[in-house]
CSV table of C-alpha atoms in Angstrom, one decimal:
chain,number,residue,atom,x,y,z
A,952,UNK,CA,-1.0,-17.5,51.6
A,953,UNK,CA,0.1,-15.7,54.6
A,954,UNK,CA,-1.0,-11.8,54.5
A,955,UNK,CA,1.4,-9.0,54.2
A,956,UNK,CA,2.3,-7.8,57.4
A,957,UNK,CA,1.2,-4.1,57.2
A,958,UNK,CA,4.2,-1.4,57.5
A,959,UNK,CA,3.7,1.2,59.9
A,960,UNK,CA,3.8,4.3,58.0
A,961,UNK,CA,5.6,7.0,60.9
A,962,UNK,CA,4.8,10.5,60.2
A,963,UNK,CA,7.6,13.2,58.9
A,964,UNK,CA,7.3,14.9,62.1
A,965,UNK,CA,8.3,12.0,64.3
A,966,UNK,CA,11.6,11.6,63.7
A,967,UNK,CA,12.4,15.6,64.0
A,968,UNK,CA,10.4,15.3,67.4
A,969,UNK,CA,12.6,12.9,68.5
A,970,UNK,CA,15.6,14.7,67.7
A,971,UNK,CA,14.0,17.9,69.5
A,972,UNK,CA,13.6,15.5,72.6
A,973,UNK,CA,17.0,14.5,72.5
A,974,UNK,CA,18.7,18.1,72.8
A,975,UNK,CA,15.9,19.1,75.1
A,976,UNK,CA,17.2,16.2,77.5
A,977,UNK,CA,21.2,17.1,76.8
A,978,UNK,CA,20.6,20.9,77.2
A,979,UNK,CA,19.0,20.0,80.8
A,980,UNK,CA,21.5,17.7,81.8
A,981,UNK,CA,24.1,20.8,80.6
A,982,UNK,CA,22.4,23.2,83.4
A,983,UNK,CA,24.1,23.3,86.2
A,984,UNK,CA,21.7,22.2,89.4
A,985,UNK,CA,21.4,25.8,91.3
A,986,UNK,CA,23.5,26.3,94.3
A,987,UNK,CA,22.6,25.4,97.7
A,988,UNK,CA,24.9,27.4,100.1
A,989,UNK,CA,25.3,26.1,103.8
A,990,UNK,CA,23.9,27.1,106.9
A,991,UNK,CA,26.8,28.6,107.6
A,992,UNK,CA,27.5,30.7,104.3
A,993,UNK,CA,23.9,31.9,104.7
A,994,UNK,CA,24.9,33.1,107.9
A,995,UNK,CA,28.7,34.9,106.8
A,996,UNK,CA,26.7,36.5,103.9
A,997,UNK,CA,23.8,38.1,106.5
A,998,UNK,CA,26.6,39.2,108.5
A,999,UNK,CA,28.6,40.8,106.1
A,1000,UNK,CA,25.1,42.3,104.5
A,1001,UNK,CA,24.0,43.6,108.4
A,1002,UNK,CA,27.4,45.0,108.6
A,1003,UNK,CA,27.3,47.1,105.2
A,1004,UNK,CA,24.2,48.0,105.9
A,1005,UNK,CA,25.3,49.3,109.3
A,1006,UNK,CA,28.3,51.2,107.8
A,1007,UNK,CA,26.0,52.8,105.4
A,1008,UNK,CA,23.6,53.9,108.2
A,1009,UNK,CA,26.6,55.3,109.9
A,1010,UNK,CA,28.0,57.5,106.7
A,1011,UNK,CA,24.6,58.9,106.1
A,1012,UNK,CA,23.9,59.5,109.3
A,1013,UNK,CA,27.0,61.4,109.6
A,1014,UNK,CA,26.5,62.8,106.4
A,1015,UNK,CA,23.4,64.5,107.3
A,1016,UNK,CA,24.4,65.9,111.1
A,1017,UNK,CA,26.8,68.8,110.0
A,1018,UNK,CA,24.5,69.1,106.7
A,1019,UNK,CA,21.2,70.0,108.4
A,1020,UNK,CA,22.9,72.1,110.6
A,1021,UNK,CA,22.7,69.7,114.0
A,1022,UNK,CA,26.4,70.0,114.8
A,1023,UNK,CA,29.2,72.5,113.5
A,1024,UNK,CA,30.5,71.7,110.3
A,1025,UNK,CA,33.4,73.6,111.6
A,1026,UNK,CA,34.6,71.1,113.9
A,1027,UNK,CA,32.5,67.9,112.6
A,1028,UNK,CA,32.9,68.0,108.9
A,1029,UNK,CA,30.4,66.2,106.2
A,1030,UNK,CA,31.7,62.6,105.7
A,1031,UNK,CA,32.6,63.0,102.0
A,1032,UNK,CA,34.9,65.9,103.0
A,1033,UNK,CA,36.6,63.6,105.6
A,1034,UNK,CA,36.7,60.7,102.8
A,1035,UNK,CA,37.9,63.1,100.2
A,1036,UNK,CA,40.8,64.2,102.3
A,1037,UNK,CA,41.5,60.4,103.3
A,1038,UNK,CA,42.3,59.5,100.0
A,1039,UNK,CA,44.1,62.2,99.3
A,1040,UNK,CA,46.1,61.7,102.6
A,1041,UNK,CA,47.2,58.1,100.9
A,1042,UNK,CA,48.3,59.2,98.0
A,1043,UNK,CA,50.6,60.9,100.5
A,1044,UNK,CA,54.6,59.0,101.1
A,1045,UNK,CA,54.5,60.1,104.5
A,1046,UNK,CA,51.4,58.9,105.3
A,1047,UNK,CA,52.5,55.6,104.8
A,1048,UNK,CA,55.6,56.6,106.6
A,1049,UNK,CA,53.6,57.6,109.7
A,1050,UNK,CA,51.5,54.2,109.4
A,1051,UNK,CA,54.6,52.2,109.5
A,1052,UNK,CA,56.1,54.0,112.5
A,1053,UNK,CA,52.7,53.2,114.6
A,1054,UNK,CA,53.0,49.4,113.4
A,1055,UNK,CA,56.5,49.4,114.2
A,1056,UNK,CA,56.1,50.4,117.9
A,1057,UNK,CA,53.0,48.0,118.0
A,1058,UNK,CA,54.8,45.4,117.0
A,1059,UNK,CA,57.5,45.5,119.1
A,1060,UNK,CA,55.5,46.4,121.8
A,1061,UNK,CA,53.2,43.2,121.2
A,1062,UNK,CA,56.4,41.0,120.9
A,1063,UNK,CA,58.3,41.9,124.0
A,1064,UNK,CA,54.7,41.8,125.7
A,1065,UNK,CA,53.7,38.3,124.8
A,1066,UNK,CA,57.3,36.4,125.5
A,1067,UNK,CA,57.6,38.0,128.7
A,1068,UNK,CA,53.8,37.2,129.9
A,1069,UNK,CA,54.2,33.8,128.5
A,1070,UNK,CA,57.6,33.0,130.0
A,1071,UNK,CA,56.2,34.7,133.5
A,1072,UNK,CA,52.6,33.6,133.4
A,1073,UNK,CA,54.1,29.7,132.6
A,1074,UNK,CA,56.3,29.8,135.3
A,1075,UNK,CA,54.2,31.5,137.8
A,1076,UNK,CA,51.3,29.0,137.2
A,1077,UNK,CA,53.2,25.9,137.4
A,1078,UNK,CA,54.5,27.0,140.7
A,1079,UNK,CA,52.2,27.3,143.7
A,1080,UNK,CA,54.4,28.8,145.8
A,1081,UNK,CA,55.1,31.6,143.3
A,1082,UNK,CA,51.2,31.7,142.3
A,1083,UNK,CA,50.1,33.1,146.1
A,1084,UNK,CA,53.5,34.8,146.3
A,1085,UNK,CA,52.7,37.4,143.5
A,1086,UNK,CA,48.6,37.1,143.6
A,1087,UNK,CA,48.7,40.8,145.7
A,1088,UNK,CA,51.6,42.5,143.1
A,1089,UNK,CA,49.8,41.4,140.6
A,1090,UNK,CA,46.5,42.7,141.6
A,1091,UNK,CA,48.5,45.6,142.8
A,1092,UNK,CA,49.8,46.7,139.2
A,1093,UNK,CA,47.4,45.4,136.7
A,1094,UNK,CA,44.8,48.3,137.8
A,1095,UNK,CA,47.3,51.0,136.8
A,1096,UNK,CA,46.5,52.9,133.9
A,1097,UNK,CA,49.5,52.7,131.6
A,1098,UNK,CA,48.9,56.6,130.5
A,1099,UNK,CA,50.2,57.0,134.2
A,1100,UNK,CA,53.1,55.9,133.3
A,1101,UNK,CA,53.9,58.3,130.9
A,1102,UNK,CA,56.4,60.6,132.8
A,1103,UNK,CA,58.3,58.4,134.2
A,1104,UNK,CA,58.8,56.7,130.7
A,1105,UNK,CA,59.8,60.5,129.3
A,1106,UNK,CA,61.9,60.7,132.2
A,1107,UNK,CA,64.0,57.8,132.0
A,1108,UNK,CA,64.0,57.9,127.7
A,1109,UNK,CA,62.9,61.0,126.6
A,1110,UNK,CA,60.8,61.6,123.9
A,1111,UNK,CA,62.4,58.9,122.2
A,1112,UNK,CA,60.8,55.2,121.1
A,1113,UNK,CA,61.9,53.2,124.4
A,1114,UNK,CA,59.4,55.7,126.2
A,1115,UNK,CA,56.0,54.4,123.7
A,1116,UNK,CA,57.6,50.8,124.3
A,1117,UNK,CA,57.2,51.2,128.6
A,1118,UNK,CA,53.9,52.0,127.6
A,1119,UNK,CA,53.1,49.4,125.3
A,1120,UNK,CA,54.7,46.5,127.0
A,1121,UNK,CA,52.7,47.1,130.2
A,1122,UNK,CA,49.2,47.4,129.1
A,1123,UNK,CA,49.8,44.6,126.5
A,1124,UNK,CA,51.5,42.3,129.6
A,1125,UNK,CA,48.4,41.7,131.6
A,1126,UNK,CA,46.2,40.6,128.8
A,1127,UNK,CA,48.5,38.1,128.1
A,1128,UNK,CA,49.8,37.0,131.9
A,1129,UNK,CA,46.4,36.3,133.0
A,1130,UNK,CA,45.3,34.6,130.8
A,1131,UNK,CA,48.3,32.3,130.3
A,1132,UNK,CA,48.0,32.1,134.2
A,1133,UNK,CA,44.4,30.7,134.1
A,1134,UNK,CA,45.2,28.6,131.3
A,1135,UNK,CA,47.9,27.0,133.3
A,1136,UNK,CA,45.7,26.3,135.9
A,1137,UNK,CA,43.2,25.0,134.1
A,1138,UNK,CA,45.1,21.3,133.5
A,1139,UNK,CA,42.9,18.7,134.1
A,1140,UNK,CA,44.0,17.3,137.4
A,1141,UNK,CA,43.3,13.5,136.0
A,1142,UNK,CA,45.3,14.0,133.4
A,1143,UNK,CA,48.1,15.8,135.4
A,1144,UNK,CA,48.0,12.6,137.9
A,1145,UNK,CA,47.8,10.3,135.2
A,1146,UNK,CA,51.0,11.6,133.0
A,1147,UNK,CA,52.8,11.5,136.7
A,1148,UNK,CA,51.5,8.0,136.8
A,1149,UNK,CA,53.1,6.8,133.9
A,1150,UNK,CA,56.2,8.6,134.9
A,1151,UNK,CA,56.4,11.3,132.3
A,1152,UNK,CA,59.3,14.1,132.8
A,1153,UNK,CA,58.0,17.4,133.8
A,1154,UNK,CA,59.2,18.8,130.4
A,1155,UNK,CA,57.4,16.6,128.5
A,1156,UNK,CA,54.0,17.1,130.4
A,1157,UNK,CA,54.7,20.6,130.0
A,1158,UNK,CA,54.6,20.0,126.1
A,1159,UNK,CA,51.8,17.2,125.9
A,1160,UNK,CA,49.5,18.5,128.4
A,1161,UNK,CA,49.9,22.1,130.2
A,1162,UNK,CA,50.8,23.6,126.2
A,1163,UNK,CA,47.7,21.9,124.5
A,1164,UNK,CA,45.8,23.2,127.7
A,1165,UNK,CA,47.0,26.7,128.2
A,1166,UNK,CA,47.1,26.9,124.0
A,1167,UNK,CA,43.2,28.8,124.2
A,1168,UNK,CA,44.0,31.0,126.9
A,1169,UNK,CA,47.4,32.2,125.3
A,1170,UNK,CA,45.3,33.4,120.9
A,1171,UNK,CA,42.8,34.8,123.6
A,1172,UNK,CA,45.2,36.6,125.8
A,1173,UNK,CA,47.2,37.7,121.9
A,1174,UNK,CA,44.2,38.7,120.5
A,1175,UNK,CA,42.8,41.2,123.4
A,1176,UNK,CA,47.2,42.6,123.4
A,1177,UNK,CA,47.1,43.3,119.9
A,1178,UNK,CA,43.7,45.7,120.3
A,1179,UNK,CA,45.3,47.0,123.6
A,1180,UNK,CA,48.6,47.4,122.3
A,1181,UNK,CA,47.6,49.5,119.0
A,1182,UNK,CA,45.9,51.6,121.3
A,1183,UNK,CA,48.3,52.4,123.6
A,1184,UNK,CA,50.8,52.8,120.2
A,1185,UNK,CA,49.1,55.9,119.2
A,1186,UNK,CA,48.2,57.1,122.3
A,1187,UNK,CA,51.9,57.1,123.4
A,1188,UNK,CA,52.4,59.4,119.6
A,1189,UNK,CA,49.8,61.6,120.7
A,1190,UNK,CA,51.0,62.3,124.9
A,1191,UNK,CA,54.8,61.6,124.2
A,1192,UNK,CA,55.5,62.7,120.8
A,1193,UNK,CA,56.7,59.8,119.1
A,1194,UNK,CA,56.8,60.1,114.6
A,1195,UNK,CA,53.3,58.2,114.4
A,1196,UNK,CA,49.6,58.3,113.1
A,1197,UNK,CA,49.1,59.7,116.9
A,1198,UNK,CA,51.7,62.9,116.8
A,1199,UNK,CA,49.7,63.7,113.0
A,1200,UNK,CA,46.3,63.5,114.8
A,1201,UNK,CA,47.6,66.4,117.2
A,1202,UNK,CA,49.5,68.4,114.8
A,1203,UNK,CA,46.2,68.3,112.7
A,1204,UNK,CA,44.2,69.4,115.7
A,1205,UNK,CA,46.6,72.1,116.8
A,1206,UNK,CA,45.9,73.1,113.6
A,1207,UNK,CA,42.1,73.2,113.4
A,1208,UNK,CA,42.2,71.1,110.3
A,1209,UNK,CA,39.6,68.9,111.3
A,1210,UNK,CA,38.7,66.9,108.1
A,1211,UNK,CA,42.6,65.3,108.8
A,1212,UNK,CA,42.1,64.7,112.1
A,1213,UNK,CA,39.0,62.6,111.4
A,1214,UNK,CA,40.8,61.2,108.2
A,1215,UNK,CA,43.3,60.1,110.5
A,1216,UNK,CA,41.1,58.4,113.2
A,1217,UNK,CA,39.0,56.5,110.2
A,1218,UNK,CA,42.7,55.1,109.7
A,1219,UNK,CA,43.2,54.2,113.0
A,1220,UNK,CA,40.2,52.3,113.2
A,1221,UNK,CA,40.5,50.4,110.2
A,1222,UNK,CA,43.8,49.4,111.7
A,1223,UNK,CA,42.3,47.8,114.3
A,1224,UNK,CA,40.0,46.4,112.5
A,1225,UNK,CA,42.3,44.7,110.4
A,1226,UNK,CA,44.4,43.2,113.3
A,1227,UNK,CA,41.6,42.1,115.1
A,1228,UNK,CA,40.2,40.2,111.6
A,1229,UNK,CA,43.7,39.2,111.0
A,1230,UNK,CA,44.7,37.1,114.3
A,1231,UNK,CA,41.0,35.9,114.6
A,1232,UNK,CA,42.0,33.9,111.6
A,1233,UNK,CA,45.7,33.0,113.4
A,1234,UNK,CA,43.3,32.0,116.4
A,1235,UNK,CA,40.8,29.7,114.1
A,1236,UNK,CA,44.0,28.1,112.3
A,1237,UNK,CA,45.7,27.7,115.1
A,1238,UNK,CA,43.0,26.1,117.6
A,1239,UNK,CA,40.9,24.1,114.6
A,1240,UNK,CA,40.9,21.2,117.2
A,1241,UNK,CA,39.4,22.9,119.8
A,1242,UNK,CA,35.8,22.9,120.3
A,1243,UNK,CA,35.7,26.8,121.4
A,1244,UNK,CA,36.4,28.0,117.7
A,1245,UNK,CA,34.3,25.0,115.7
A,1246,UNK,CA,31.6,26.8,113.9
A,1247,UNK,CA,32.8,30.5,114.7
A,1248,UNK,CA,32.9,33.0,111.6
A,1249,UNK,CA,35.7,35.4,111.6
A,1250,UNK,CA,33.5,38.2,110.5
């Protein structure tokens, strides 16, 4: 007779280590893998970390000049009295008030600015003729500092918003004019005979080819405006009197209150700040094709 084949006898522990196995294996799979950031995020984030680090640096340092006695807290107070007034200047209505006016010149300033440079700096650089025939004016005028302009602006406006706009407009013109001027230029002269070749009309190179070319040179030119023309915004408040963050800087100073006046430049430069952050992003978006903005962080 054939034996018995033998049953294998398991021990009571197997099956519970199989079970143990089996939610060891599921609660892996369940954690997520960790994170691999980019190149480029590892970049942005030691940036941003350099940069905090560098504002920090700044506040203590400036913390610790009038506190040790190196400069006259009098006239260069500690940086949490200046921060303590901030805030409590923007808890203030017409502290908004007076940041609106400033962004309200600026504005217009930067928009009458850029159409007329574009219009101009188009017309001149598709035009030969007209390129030599205003190369001296133009190097004539764009050396002038636009503060030297201010009498005649109070003379032909007053002290009224028209005189910050003379202002404005001019310094913000040239960024914009020469570089819209170079960009122009700058049309690939292959490509120029080529779209003649095929007997495109000089309205539709214009858009397909001198546009696309000139696109760079024109957020470029818009970018450096916006700086200048914020600049020249509260400079204009603080020489011709215009409602601005520029007139309060000077009442404060006439004053002697000195933590407002500092308040109020901290503002300022965070304004700039802002615009400059804001139409680097306008510039990325709106040249994502172009090979000069591939790769650049905005930070």
């Amino acid at each position: 007779m054939p034996r018995p084949e033998a049953s294998v006898v398991l021990p009571p522990s197997f099956s519970f280590i199989r079970i143990v196995d089996r939610i060891h294996m599921a609660t892996a799979a369940a954690v997520p893998a960790p994170v691999r950031r980019s190149p480029r995020q590892l970049r942005t984030l030691r940036k941003l970390a350099l940069g905090v680090a560098g504002i920090l640096g700044f506040l203590v340092t400036w913390q610790l000049l009038p506190t040790l006695g190196l400069v006259d807290p009098r006239y260069f107070p500690t940086a949490t009295e200046t921060l303590a007034q901030l805030g409590q200047e923007m808890r203030d209505l017409e502290f908004w008030r007076n940041v609106g006016r400033t962004l309200t010149a600026w504005g217009i300033g930067l928009v009458i600015a850029t159409v007329l440079a574009t219009v101009l700096g188009t017309v001149i650089g598709l035009v030969p003729f007209l390129r030599r025939a205003t190369h001296t004016t133009v190097e004539f005028l764009r050396p002038i500092p636009s503060v030297a302009l201010i009498p005649l602006a109070v003379l032909l406006y007053g002290y009224q918003l028209q005189a910050a706009l003379i202002i404005i407009v001019f310094a913000s013109f040239w960024q914009v004019f020469i570089q819209v001027l170079y960009g122009v230029a700058d049309v690939d002269a292959v490509a120029r005979d080529t779209a003649r070749s095929f007997g495109l009309s000089r309205g539709s190179r214009i858009v397909n080819l001198v546009l696309p070319t000139a696109l760079p040179y024109l957020m470029t030119g818009l970018r450096l405006a916006a700086a200048v023309a914020l600049i020249l915004a509260i400079t204009a408040e603080m020489f011709i009197g215009n409602p601005g963050l520029g007139r309060e800087i000077v009442f404060a100073q006439s004053a002697g209150n000195w933590p407002v006046v500092y308040a109020l430049v901290i503002v300022t430069g965070l304004l700039g700040l802002l615009i400059n952050l804001v139409f680097r992003a306008i510039e990325r978006r709106s040249l994502a094709w172009h090979q000069s903005v591939r790769g650049e962080e905005v930070l």
